[in-house]
Each structure stands twice: as structure tokens, then as C-alpha cells.
Coordinates of C-alpha atoms in Angstrom, one line a residue:
Chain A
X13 CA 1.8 -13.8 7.5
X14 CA 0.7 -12.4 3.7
X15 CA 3.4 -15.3 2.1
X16 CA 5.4 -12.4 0.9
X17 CA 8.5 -12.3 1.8
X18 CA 11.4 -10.2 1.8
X19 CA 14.9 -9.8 2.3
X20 CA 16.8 -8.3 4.0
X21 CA 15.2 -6.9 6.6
X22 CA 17.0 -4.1 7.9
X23 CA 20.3 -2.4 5.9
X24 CA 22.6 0.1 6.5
X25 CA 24.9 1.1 3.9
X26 CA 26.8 4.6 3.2
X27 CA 26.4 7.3 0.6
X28 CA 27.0 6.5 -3.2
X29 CA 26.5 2.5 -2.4
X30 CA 24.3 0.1 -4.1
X31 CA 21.8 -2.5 -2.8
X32 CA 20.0 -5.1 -4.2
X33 CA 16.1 -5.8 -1.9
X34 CA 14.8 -9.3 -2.7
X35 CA 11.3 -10.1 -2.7
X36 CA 9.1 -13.3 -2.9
X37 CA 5.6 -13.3 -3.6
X38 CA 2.9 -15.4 -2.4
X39 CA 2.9 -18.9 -4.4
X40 CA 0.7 -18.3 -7.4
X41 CA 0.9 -14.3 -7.8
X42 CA 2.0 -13.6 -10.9
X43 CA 2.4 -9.7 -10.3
X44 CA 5.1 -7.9 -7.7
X45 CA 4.9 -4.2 -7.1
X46 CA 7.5 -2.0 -5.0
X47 CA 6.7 0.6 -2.9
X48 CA 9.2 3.4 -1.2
X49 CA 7.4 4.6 2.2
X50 CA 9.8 7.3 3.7
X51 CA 9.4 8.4 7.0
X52 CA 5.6 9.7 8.4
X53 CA 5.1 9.4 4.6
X54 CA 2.2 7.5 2.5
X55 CA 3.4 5.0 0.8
X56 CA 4.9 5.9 -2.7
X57 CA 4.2 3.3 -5.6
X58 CA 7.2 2.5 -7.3
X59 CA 6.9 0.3 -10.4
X60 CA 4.9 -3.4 -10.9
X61 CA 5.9 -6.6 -12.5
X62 CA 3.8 -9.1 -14.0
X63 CA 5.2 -12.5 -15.0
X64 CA 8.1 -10.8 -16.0
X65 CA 7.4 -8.1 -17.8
X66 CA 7.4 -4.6 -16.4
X67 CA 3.9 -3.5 -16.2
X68 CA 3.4 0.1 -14.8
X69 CA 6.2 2.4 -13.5
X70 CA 5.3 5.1 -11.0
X71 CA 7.6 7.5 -9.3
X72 CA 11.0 5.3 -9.6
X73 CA 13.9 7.4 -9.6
X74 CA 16.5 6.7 -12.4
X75 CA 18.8 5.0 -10.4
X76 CA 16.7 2.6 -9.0
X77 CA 16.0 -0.4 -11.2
X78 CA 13.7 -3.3 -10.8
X79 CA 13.3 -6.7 -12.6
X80 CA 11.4 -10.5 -11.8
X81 CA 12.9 -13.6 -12.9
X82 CA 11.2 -16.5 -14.3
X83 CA 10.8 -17.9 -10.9
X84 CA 8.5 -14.7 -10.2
X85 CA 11.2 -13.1 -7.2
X86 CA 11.5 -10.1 -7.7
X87 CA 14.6 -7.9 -6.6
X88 CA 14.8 -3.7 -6.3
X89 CA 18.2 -2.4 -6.9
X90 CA 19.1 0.8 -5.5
X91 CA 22.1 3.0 -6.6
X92 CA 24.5 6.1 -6.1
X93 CA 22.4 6.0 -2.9
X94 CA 21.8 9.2 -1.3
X95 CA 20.8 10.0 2.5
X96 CA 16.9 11.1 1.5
X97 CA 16.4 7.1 0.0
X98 CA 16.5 6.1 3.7
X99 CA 13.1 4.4 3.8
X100 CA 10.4 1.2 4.4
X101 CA 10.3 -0.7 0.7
X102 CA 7.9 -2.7 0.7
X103 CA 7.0 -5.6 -2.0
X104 CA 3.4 -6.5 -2.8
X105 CA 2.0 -9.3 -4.7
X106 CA -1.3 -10.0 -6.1
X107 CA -2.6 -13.0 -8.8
X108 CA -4.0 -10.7 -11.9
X109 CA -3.9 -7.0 -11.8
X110 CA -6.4 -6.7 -14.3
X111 CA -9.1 -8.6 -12.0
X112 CA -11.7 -6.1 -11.0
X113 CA -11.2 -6.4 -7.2
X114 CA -7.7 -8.0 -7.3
X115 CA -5.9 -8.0 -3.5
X116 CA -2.3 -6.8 -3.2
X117 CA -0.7 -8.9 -0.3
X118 CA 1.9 -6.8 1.3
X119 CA 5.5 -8.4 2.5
X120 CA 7.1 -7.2 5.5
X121 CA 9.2 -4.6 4.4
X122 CA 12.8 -3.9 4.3
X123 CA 14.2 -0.9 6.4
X124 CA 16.9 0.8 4.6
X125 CA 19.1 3.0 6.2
X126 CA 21.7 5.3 4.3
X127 CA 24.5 7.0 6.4
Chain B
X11 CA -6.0 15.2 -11.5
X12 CA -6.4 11.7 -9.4
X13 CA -6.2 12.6 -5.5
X14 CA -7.5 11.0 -2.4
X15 CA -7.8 13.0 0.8
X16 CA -8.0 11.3 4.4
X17 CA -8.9 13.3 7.5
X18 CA -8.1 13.6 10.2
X19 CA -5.0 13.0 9.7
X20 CA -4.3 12.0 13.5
X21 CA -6.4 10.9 15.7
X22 CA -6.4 9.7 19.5
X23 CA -9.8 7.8 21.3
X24 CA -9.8 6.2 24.8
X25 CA -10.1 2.6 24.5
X26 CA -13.9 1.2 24.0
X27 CA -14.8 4.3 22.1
X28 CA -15.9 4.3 18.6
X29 CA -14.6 6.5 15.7
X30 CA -14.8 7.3 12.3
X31 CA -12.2 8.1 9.4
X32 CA -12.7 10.0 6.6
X33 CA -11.5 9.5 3.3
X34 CA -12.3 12.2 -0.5
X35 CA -11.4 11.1 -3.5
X36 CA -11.5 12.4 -7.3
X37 CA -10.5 9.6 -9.3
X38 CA -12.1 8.8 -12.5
X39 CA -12.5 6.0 -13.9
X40 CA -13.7 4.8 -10.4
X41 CA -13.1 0.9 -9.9
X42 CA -13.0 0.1 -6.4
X43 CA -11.7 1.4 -3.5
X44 CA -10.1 0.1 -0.2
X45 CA -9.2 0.3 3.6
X46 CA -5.8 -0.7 4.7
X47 CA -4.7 -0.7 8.2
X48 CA -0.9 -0.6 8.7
X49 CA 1.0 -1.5 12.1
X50 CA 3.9 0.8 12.3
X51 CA 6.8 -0.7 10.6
X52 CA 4.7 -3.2 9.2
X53 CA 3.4 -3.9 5.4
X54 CA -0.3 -2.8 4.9
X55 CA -3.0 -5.4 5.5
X56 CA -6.5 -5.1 3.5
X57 CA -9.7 -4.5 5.7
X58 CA -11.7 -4.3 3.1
X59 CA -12.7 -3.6 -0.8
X60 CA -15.8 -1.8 -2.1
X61 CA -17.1 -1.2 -5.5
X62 CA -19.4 0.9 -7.1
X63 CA -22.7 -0.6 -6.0
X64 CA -21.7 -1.2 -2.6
X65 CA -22.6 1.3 -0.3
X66 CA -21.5 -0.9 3.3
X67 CA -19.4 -3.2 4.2
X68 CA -18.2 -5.1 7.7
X69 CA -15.0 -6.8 8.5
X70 CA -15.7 -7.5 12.4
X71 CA -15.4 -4.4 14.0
X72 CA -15.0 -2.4 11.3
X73 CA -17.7 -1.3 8.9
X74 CA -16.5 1.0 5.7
X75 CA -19.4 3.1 4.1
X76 CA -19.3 4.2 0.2
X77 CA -20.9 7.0 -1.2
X78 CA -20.3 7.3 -5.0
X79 CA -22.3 10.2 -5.9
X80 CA -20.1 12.3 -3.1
X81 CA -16.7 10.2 -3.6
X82 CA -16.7 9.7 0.3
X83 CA -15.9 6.5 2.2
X84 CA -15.7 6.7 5.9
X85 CA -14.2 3.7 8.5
X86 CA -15.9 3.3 11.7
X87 CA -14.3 1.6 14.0
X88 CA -16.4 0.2 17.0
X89 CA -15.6 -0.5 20.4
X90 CA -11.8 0.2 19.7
X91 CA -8.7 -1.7 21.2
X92 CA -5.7 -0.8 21.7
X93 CA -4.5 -3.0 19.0
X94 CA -6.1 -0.9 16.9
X95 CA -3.3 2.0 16.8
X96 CA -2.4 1.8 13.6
X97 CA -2.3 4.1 10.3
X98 CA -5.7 3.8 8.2
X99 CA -5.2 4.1 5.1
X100 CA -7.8 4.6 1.5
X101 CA -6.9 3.6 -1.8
X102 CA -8.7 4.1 -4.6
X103 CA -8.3 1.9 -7.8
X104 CA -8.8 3.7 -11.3
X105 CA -9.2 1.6 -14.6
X106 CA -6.0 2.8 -16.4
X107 CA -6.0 0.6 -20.1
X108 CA -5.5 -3.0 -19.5
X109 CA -4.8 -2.4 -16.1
X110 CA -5.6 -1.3 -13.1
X111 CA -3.7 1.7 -10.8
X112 CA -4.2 2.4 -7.1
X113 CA -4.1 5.7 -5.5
X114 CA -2.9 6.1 -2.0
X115 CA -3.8 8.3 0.8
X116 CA -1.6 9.6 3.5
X117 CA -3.7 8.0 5.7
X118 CA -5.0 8.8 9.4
X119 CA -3.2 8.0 12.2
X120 CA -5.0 6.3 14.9
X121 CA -3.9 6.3 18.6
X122 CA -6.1 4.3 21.0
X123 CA -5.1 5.1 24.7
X124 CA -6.1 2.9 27.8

């Protein structure tokens, strides 16, 4: 168990729909990154948070939006969802990105599946 | 451009047998770079982090080698288990300003048969 925890787990939601994918990160990490991995795919970073503040974006579509609340939970929101954004997002968290050998600790994932 | 290249990209060993996984990168400025090993369906989970200087390192059965001049790392994986089918995966962190960026390999997928 990493201490990074997401929810939900699995979804299944139709065309066009929005969701909202919750994540925790371990007690003390300040940063929260979000990762799409589509199937038999690497993983694809998405965009990282750090105490708040966005910190790097990487290849988030415009209708997906992220943002972390002073509590440091992070949640993913996902929009005018389309078929191909059936994938494994994953949340990470690590204490200070800018540490030279800084660990990412990975949550479980959460399986989204758009019919 | 940034790129790291894993091969093979599948791979399948008899149980007890040792193997080795290959990982090329060209990313500049180099900072450190890593072995993740991810269970299918499953978040990855760090094996291990190596910087410049660092040309081995061990985490129990598996020993990741560094080569900086070459930008090659290699995983060898010694008297495998079956609990070792998983996807291997490199990562290689770049200094990018105040921060630091990571950049993922496809990574090999590893199939150990009884």
C-alpha cells in the first residue's frame, strides 16, 4: 500500500458525460501528478500539483481539468467524454519535486470506462 | 528531442531463469533515472533510482546497471518468479527549471512461465 489513494475505482459512464477522479496523497506530500495509461499504452503524464498550485502540464487534453485543495486532495475532472478516454488514471504523490532523487508513490488507479 | 527506448518490448523466461531488460535514453539535462515495475492494472511501484555517479544498484533480486557515457541502463532480474510478470518500466528525470520532469518508457513486458 503507497498511502495514495483514489476514488473511485472502476466507472462507467456514456459518451458526452463528465466525471470527477478523486485522489489522496500520502500524508505529507505536498505534490500530486495525474497520469492517463490507455490500454497496452505507457503511461502518459498529465499535469502536476504542488501545494496548490499547478506546477507542470503535460499532454492534458482541454477538456480535462485538474485542481488540489488546501487539504492537498486532488481531483481530475473529465468532460464531453469520448470513447478513446477509456483508460487507467492514475494519481502519484511525492514530498518535493525539486529534490534531486524525489520518489513518486503511485495510488491505485481508477479504471474508467466510456460507452 | 527527450526519448527513452526499452527493449524488448516483450519478453517470456521459464521460472528460475535470469533475464535482462534494456532501456536507451537521450535526455539532457540528465538527473536520475529509474526502474518501475507495474502489476497489471496496478499503479507503478519504484525498484530503484540511479544517478549520475552510480553505475549499480541492488534491490534483492534485481540489480539495475548505469552507463552514462552510452545512456544505457539495463534490469537483471535473477532467479525469476512467477510474481515477477509484470511491465518494467525506465524513467528518466531531466532538470527542467525549478523542477524536475520524468520521461516514460513503454516499458518491457515480462512473462515468467512455470
Amino acid at each position: 500500500d503507497s498511502g495514495v489513494t483514489q476514488t473511485p475505482k472502476h466507472l462507467i459512464t456514456a459518451t458526452g458525460q463528465r466525471v470527477t477522479l478523486r485522489c489522496s496523497p500520502r500524508s505529507g506530500d505536498l505534490s500530486v501528478y495525474w497520469y492517463q495509461q490507455s490500454l497496452d499504452q505507457g503511461l502518459q503524464f498529465l499535469i502536476q500539483y504542488y501545494n496548490g498550485e499547478e506546477r507542470a502540464k503535460g499532454n492534458i487534453l482541454e477538456r480535462f481539468s485538474a485542481q488540489q485543495f488546501p487539504d492537498l486532495h486532488s481531483e481530475l475532472n473529465l468532460s464531453s467524454l469520448e470513447l478513446g478516454d477509456s483508460a487507467l488514471y492514475f494519481c502519484a504523490s511525492s514530498t518535493n519535486p525539486s529534490g534531486k532523487n524525489y520518489e513518486q508513490y503511485f495510488g491505485p488507479g481508477t479504471r474508467l470506462t466510456v460507452t | 528531442k527527450n526519448q527513452v527506448e526499452q527493449s524488448p518490448q516483450s519478453l517470456i523466461i521459464l521460472e528460475g531463469k535470469n533475464c535482462t531488460l534494456q532501456c536507451n535514453y537521450t535526455v539532457s539535462p540528465f538527473s536520475n533515472l529509474r526502474w518501475y515495475k507495474q502489476d497489471t492494472g496496478r499503479g507503478p511501484v519504484s525498484l530503484t533510482i540511479m544517478t549520475f555517479s552510480e553505475n549499480t544498484k541492488s534491490n534483492g533480486r534485481y540489480t539495475a546497471t548505469l552507463d552514462a557515457d552510452t545512456k544505457q541502463s539495463s534490469l537483471h532480474i535473477t532467479a525469476s518468479q512467477l510474481s515477477d510478470s509484470a511491465s518494467y518500466i525506465c524513467v528518466v528525470s531531466y532538470n527542467a527549471g525549478n523542477n524536475r520532469k520524468l520521461i516514460w518508457g513503454l516499458g518491457t513486458s515480462l512473462a515468467v512461465n512455470p
